[in-house]
Tab-separated table of C-alpha atoms in Angstrom:
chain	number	residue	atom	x	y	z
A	12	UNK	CA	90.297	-65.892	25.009
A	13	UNK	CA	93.619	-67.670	23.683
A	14	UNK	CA	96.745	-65.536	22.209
A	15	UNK	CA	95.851	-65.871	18.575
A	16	UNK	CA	92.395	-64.507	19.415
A	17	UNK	CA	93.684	-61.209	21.569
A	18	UNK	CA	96.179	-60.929	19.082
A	19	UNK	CA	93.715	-60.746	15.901
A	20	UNK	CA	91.183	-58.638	18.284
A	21	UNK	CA	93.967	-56.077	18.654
A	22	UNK	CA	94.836	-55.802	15.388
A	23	UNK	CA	91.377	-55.816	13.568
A	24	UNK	CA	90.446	-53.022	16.075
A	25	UNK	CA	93.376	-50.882	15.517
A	26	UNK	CA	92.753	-51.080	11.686
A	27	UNK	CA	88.899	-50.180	12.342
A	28	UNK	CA	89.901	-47.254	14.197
A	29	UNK	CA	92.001	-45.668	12.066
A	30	UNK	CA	91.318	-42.434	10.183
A	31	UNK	CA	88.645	-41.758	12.428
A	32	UNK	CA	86.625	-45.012	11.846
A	33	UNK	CA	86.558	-44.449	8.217
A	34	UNK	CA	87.991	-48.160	7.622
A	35	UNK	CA	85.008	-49.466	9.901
A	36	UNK	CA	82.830	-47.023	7.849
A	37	UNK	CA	83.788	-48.616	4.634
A	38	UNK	CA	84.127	-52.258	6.412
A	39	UNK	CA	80.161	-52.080	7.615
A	40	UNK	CA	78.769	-50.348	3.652
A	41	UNK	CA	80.660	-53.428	2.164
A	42	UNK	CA	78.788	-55.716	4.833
A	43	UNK	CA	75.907	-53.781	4.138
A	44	UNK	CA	75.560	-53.997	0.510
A	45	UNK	CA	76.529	-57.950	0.455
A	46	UNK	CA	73.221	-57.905	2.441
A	47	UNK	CA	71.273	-55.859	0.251
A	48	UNK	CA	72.583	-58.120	-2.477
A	49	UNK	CA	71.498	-61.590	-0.608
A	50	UNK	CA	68.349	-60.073	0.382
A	51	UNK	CA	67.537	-59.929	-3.559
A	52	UNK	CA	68.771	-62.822	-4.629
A	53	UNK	CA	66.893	-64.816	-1.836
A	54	UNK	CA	63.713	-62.682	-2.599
A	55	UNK	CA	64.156	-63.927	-6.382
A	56	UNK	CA	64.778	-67.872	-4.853
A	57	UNK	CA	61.628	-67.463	-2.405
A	58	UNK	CA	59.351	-66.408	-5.619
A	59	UNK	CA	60.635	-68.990	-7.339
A	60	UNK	CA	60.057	-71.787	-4.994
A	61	UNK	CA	56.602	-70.161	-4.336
A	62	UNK	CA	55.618	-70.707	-7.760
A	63	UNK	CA	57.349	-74.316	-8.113
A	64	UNK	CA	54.801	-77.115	-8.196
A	65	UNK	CA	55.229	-80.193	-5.502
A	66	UNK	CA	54.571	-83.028	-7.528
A	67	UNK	CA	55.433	-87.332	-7.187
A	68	UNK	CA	57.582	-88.698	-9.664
A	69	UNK	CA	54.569	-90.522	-11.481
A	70	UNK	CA	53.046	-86.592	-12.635
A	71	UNK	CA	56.373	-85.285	-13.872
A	72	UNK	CA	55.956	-86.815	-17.757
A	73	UNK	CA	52.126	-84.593	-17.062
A	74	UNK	CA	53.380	-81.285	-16.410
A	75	UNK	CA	56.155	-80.968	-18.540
A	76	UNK	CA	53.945	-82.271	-21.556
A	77	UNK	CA	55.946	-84.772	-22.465
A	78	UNK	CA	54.554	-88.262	-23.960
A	79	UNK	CA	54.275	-91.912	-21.741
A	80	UNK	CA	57.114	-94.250	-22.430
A	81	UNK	CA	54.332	-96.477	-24.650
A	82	UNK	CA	54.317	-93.441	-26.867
A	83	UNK	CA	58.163	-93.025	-27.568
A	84	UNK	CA	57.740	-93.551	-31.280
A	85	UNK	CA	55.764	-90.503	-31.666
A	86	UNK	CA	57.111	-86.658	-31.284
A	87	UNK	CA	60.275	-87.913	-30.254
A	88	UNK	CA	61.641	-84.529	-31.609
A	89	UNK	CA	59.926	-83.182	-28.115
A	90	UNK	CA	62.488	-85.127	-25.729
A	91	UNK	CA	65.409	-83.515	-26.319
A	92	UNK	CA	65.466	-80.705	-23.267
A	93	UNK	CA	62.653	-79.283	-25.195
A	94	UNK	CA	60.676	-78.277	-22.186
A	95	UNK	CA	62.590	-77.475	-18.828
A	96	UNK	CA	60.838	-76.561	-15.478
A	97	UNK	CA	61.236	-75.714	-12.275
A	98	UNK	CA	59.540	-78.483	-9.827
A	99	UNK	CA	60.061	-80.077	-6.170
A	100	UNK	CA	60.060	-83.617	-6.474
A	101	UNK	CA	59.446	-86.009	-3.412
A	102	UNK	CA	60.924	-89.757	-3.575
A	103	UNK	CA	62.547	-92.603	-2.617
A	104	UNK	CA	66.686	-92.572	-2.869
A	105	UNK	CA	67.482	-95.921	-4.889
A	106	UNK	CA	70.769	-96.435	-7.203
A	107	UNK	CA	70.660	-96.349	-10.555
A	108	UNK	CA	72.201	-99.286	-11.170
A	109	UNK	CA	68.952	-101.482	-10.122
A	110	UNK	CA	67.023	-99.003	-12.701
A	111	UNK	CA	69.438	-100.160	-15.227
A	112	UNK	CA	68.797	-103.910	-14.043
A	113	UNK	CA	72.267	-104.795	-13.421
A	114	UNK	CA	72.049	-107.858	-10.986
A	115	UNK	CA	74.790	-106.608	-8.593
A	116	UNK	CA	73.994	-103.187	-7.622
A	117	UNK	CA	76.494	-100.491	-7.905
A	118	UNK	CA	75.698	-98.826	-4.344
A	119	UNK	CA	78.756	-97.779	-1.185
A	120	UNK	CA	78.652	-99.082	2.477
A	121	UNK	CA	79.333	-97.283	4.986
A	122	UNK	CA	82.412	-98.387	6.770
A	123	UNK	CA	81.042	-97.835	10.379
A	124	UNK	CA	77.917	-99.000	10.244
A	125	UNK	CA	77.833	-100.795	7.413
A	126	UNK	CA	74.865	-99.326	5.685
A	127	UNK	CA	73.867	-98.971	1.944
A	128	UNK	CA	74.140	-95.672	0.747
A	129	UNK	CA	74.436	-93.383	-2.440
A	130	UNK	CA	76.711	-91.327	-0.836
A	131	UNK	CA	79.637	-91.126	1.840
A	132	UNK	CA	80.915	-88.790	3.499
A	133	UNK	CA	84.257	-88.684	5.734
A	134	UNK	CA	85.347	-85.774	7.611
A	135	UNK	CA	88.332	-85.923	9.784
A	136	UNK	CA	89.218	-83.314	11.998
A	137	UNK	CA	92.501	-82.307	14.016
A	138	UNK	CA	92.254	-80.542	16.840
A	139	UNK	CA	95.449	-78.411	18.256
A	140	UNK	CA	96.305	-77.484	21.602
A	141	UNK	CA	95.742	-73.679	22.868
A	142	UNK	CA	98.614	-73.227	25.432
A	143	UNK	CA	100.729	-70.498	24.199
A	144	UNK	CA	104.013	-72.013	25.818
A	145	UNK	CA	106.115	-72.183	29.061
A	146	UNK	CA	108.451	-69.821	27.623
A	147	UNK	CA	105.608	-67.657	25.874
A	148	UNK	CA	107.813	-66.953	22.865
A	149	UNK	CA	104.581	-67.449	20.334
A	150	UNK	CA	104.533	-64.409	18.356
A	151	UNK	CA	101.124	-62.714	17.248
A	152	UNK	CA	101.746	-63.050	13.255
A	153	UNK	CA	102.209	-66.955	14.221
A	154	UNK	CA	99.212	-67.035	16.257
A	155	UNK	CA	97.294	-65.226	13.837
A	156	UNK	CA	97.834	-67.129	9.980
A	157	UNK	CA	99.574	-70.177	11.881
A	158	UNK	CA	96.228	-72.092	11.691
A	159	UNK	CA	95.502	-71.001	8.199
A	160	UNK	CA	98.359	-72.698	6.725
A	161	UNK	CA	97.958	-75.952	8.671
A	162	UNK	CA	95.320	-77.952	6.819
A	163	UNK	CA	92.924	-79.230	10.215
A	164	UNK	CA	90.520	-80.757	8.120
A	165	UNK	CA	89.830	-83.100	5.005
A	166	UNK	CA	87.134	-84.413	3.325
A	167	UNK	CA	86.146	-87.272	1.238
A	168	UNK	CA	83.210	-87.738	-0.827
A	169	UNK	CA	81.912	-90.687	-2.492
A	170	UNK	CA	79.133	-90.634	-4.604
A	171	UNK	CA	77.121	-93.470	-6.962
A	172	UNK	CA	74.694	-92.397	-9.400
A	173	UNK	CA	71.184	-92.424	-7.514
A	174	UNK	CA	67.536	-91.259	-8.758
A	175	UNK	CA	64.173	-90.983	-7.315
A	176	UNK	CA	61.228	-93.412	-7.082
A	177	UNK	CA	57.782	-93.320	-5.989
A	178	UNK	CA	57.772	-95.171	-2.465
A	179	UNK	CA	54.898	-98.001	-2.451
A	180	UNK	CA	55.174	-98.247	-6.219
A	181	UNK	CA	58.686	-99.169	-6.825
A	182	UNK	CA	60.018	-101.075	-9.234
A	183	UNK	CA	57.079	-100.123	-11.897
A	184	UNK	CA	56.951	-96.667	-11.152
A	185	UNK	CA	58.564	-93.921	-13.150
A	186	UNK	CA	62.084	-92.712	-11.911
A	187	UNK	CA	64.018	-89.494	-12.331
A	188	UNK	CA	67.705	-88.774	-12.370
A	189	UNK	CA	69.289	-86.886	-10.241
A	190	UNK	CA	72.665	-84.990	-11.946
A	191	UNK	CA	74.752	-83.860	-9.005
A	192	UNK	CA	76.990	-82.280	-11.526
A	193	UNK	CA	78.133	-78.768	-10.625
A	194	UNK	CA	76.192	-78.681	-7.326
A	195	UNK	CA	77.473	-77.583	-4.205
A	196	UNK	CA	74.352	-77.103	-2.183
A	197	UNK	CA	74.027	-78.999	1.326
A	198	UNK	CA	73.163	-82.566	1.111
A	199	UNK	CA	70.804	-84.220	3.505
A	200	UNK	CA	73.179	-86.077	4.965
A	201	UNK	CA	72.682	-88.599	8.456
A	202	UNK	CA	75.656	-88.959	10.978
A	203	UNK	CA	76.293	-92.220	11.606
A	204	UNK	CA	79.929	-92.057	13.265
A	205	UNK	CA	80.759	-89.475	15.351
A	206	UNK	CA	83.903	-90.043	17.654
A	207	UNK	CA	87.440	-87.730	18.968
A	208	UNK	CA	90.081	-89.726	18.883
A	209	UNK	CA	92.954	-88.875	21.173
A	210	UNK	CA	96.559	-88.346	19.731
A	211	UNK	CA	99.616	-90.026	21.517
A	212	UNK	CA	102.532	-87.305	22.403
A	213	UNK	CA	105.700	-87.756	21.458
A	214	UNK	CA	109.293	-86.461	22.446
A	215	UNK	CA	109.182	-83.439	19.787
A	216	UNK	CA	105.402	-82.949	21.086
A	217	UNK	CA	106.767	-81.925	24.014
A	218	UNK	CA	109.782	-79.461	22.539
A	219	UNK	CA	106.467	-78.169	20.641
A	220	UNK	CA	104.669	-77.464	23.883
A	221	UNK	CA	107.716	-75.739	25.704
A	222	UNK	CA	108.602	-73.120	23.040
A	223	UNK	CA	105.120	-72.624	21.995
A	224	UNK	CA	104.487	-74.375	18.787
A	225	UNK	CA	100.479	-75.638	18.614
A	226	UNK	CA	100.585	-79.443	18.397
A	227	UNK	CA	97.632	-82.108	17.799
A	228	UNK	CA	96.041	-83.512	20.754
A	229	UNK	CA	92.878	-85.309	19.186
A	230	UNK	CA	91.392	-86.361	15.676
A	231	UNK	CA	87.869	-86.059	15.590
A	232	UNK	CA	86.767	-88.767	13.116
A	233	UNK	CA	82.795	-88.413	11.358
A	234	UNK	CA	81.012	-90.524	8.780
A	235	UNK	CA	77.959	-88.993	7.289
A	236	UNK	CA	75.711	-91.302	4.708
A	237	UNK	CA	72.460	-90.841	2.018
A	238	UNK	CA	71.355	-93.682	2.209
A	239	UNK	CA	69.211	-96.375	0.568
A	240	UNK	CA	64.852	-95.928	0.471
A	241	UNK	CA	65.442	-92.243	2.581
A	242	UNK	CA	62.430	-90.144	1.584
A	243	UNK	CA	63.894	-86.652	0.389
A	244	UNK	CA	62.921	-83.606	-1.717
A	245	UNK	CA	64.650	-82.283	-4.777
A	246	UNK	CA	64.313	-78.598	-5.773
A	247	UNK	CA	65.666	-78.165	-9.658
A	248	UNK	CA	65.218	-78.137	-13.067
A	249	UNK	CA	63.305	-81.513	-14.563
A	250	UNK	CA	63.669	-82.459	-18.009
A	251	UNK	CA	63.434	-84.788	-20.127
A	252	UNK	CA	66.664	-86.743	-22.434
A	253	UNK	CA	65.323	-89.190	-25.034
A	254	UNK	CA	62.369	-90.269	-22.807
A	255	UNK	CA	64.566	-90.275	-19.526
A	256	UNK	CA	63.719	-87.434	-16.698
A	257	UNK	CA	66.366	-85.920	-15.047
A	258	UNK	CA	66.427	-83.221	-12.295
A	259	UNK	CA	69.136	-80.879	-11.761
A	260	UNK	CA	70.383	-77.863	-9.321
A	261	UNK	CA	69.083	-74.778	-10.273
A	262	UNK	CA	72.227	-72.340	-9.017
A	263	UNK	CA	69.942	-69.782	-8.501
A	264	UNK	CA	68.203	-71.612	-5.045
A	265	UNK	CA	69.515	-72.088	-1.624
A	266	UNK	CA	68.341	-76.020	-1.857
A	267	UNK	CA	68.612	-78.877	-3.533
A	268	UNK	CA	68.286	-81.820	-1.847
A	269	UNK	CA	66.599	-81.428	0.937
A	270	UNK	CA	64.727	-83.043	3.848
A	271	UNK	CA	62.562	-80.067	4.267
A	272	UNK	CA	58.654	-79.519	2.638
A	273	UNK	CA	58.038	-76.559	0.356
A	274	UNK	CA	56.160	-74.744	3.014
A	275	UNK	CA	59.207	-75.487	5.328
A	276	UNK	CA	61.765	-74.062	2.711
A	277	UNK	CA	59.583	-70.853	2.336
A	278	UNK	CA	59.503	-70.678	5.643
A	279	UNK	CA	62.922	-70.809	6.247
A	280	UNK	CA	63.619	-68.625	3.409
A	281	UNK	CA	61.173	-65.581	4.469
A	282	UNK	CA	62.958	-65.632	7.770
A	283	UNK	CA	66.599	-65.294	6.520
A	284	UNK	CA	64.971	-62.998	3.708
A	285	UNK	CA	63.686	-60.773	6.515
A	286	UNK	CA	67.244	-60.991	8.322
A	287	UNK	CA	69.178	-59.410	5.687
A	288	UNK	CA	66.837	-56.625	5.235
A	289	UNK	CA	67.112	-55.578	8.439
A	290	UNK	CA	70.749	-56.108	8.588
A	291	UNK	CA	71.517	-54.241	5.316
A	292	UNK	CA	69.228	-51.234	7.319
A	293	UNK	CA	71.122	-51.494	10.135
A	294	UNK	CA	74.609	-52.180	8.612
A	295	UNK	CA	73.781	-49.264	5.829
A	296	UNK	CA	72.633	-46.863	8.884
A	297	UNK	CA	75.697	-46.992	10.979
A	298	UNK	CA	78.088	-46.858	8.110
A	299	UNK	CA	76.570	-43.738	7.010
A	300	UNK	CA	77.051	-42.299	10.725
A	301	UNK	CA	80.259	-43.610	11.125
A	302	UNK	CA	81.680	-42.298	7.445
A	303	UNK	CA	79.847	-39.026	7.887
A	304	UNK	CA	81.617	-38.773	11.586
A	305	UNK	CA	85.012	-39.629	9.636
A	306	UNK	CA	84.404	-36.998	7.166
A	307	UNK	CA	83.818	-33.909	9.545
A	308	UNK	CA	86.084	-34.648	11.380
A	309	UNK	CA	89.052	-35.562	8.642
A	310	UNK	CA	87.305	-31.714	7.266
A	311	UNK	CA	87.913	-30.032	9.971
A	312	UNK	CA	91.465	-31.792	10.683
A	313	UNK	CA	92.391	-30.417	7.127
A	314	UNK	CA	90.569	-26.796	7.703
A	315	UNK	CA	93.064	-26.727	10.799
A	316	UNK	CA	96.355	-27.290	8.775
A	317	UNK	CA	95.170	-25.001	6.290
A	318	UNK	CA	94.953	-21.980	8.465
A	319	UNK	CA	98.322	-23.482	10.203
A	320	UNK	CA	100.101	-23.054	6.601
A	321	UNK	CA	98.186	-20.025	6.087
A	322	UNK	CA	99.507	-18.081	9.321
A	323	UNK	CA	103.197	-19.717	8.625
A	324	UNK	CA	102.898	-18.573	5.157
A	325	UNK	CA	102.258	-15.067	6.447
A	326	UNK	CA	104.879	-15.107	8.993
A	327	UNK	CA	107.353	-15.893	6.446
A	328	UNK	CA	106.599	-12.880	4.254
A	329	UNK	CA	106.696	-10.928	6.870
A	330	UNK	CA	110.012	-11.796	7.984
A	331	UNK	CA	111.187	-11.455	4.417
A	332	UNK	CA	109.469	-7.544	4.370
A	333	UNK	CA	106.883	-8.490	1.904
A	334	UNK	CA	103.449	-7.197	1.817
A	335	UNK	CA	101.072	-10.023	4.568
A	336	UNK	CA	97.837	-11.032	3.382
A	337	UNK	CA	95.433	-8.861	4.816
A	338	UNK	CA	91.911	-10.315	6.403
A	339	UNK	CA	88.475	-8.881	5.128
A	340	UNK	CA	87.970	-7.286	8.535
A	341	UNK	CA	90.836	-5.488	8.030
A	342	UNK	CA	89.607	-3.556	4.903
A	343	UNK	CA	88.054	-0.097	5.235
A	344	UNK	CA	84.535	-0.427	6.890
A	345	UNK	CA	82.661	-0.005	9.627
A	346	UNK	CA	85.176	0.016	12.474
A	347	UNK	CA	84.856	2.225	15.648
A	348	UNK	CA	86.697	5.347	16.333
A	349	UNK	CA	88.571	4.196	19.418
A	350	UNK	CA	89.700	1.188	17.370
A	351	UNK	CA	90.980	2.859	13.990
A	352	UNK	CA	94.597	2.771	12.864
A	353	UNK	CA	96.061	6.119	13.881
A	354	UNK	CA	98.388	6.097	10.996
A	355	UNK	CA	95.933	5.439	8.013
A	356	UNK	CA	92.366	5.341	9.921
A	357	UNK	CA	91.421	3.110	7.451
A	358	UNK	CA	91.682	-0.421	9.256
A	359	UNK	CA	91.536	-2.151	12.598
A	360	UNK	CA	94.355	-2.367	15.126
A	361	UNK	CA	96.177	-5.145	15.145
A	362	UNK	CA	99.330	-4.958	16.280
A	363	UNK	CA	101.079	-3.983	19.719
A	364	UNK	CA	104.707	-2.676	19.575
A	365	UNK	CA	107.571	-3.883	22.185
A	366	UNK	CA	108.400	-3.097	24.568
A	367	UNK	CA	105.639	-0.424	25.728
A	368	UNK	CA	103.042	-2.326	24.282
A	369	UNK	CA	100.994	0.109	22.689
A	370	UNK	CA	97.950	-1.050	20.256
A	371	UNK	CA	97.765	2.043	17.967
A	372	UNK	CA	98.275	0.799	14.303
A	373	UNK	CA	97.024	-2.009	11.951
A	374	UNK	CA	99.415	-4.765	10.525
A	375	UNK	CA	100.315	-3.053	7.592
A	376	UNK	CA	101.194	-0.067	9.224
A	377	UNK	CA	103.296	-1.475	11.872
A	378	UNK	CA	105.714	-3.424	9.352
A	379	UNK	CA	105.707	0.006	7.375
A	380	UNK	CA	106.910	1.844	10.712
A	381	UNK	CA	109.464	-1.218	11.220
A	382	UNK	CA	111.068	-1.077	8.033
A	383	UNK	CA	111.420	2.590	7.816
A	384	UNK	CA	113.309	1.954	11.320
A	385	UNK	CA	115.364	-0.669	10.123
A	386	UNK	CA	116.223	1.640	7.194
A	387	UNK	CA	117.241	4.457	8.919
A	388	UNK	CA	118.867	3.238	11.195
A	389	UNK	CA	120.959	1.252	8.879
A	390	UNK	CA	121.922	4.620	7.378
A	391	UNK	CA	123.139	6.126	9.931
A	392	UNK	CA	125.209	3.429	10.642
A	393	UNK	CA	127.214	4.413	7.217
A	394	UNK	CA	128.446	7.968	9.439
A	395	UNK	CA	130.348	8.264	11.979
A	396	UNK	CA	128.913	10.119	14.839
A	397	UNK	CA	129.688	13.439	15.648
């Protein structure tokens, strides 16, 4: 385990600990009712994509009731996002620019490979040393939030607009849209450059190593494509603008686009649907143990200093000569002979005097005895002996 990660171990423990584990108590209900709250809204997703028809591209314009392109003169009133459902689509990725028949396509290549795609993705990422330093002067804070500040990796997307076909029909079959706006679900995305890089040290890299500083030492480089004629599925909302079908994310599912089937996204879903039941049980059953240890004892730590400021309280008064609190066993009752006050035989003996150490009076009694002493014999201090 490196520094930062015994340092943030350390720290995350000592904050779990405290109060009696009532910080882990409330740590593990929060983590339990995030998981209650998944588990719903993946139950609502899973019904949802239960229900959701699999259809080709060529029976969208059926199910959603909508009239053939040779009909676009009549009840054109119905194609403006009149009728909206939920459906899984399974097509062809092609660019929308050969739809619109633009004789130079508008589609990326990938730089690596040199592939046609819709979309490109680069991710570059820079890998740091672990050594904590010859001098070990790296403190924990640094080790801790260093990495957080340093940015280790970016990411850049390119994207073309792109819709579905009907493989084995294309170009004269139907087509529909696909609006990436406002979707941040995984894409279905194939590697096709994967390679670390290694970084050159300099003169400061080496200052850096000797006092501790973290310093790059490789640049892993990945290119990730969607490309051309790649058979996919898309899970959203279909509809229909002015006699052109679109699909759309629906931000209530876990997928989109997707190279999974419908019976492989249920799948899929009923298993992680099952995991955060059992995890909200779990997490929800040790929080309540742990909170309800935390209570009792944070009760009976507060009981304690209670009685503590009780017994100083009376202490005080009767240092002062005023009247203690007296306990309920104290009151008149049923107390044994041998153990009654002999000055009031009403209460319990309590206290002993010093130095013979007798146990013949009750409280009350024995700070009445010591203040009639004190009295008198502060009187006859006033005379002079004769």
């Amino acid at each position: 385990m490196s520094s930062h990660e015994q340092a943030l171990a350390s720290l995350v423990s000592q904050l779990a600990l405290s109060f009696d584990g009532a910080i882990l108590g409330v740590a593990l209900a929060y983590a339990a009712v995030r998981s209650f709250l998944k588990f719903t809204s993946n139950s609502k997703a899973l019904r949802k994509i239960r229900k959701a028809p699999t259809l080709r591209v060529s029976d969208l314009r059926s199910i959603l009731d909508l009239p053939q392109p040779s009909d676009e003169n009549q009840n054109q009133n119905l194609d403006q996002d009149q009728n909206q459902k939920l459906v899984i689509v399974r097509g062809q990725v092609e660019a929308k620019s050969a739809i619109d028949g633009n004789w130079r396509s508008n589609v990326l290549v990938a730089h690596e490979s040199g592939d046609k795609a819709v979309i490109v993705q680069r991710i570059q990422t820079c890998i740091y040393n672990e050594w904590k330093g010859f001098f070990g002067w790296t403190s924990d804070l640094r080790a801790i939030f260093g990495r957080s500040w340093r940015e280790q990796e970016s990411i850049s997307l390119r994207t073309v607009p792109f819709v579905l076909v009907e493989g084995g029909r294309w170009p004269q079959s139907d087509y529909v849209i696909v609006n990436m706006d406002a979707s941040r679900h995984p894409l279905p995305l194939t590697t096709m450059y994967h390679q670390l890089q290694p970084i050159d040290a300099s003169p400061y890299t080496f200052l850096q190593a000797l006092f501790g500083h973290e310093y790059p030492v490789g640049l892993l480089d990945e290119e990730k494509i969607l490309s051309l004629g790649k058979e996919i599925n898309a899970v959203g909302i279909c509809s229909s603008r002015n006699g052109v079908l679109e699909i759309k994310s629906c931000k209530d599912l876990p997928y989109f686009l997707s190279d999974m089937s419908k019976d492989q996204m249920v799948v899929d879903l009923a298993f992680k649907t099952k995991i955060l039941l059992w995890s909200g049980i779990v997490l929800g059953s040790l929080s309540i143990g742990v909170l309800s240890y935390a209570v009792v004892r944070n009760w009976n730590r507060w009981k304690e200093w209670r009685q503590h400021r009780q017994s100083q309280q009376q202490n005080h008064a009767a240092s002062n000569g005023d009247a203690p609190l007296i306990d309920a066993d104290e009151e008149a009752g049923d107390v044994p002979d041998g153990q009654l006050c002999v000055i009031c035989l009403m209460r319990r003996r309590r206290s002993a005097f010093i130095p013979c150490g007798h146990l013949v009076c009750c409280q009350l009694c024995a700070i009445s005895v010591e203040r009639e002493k004190t009295v008198s014999q502060a009187g006859l201090g006033n005379y002079p002996a004769r």
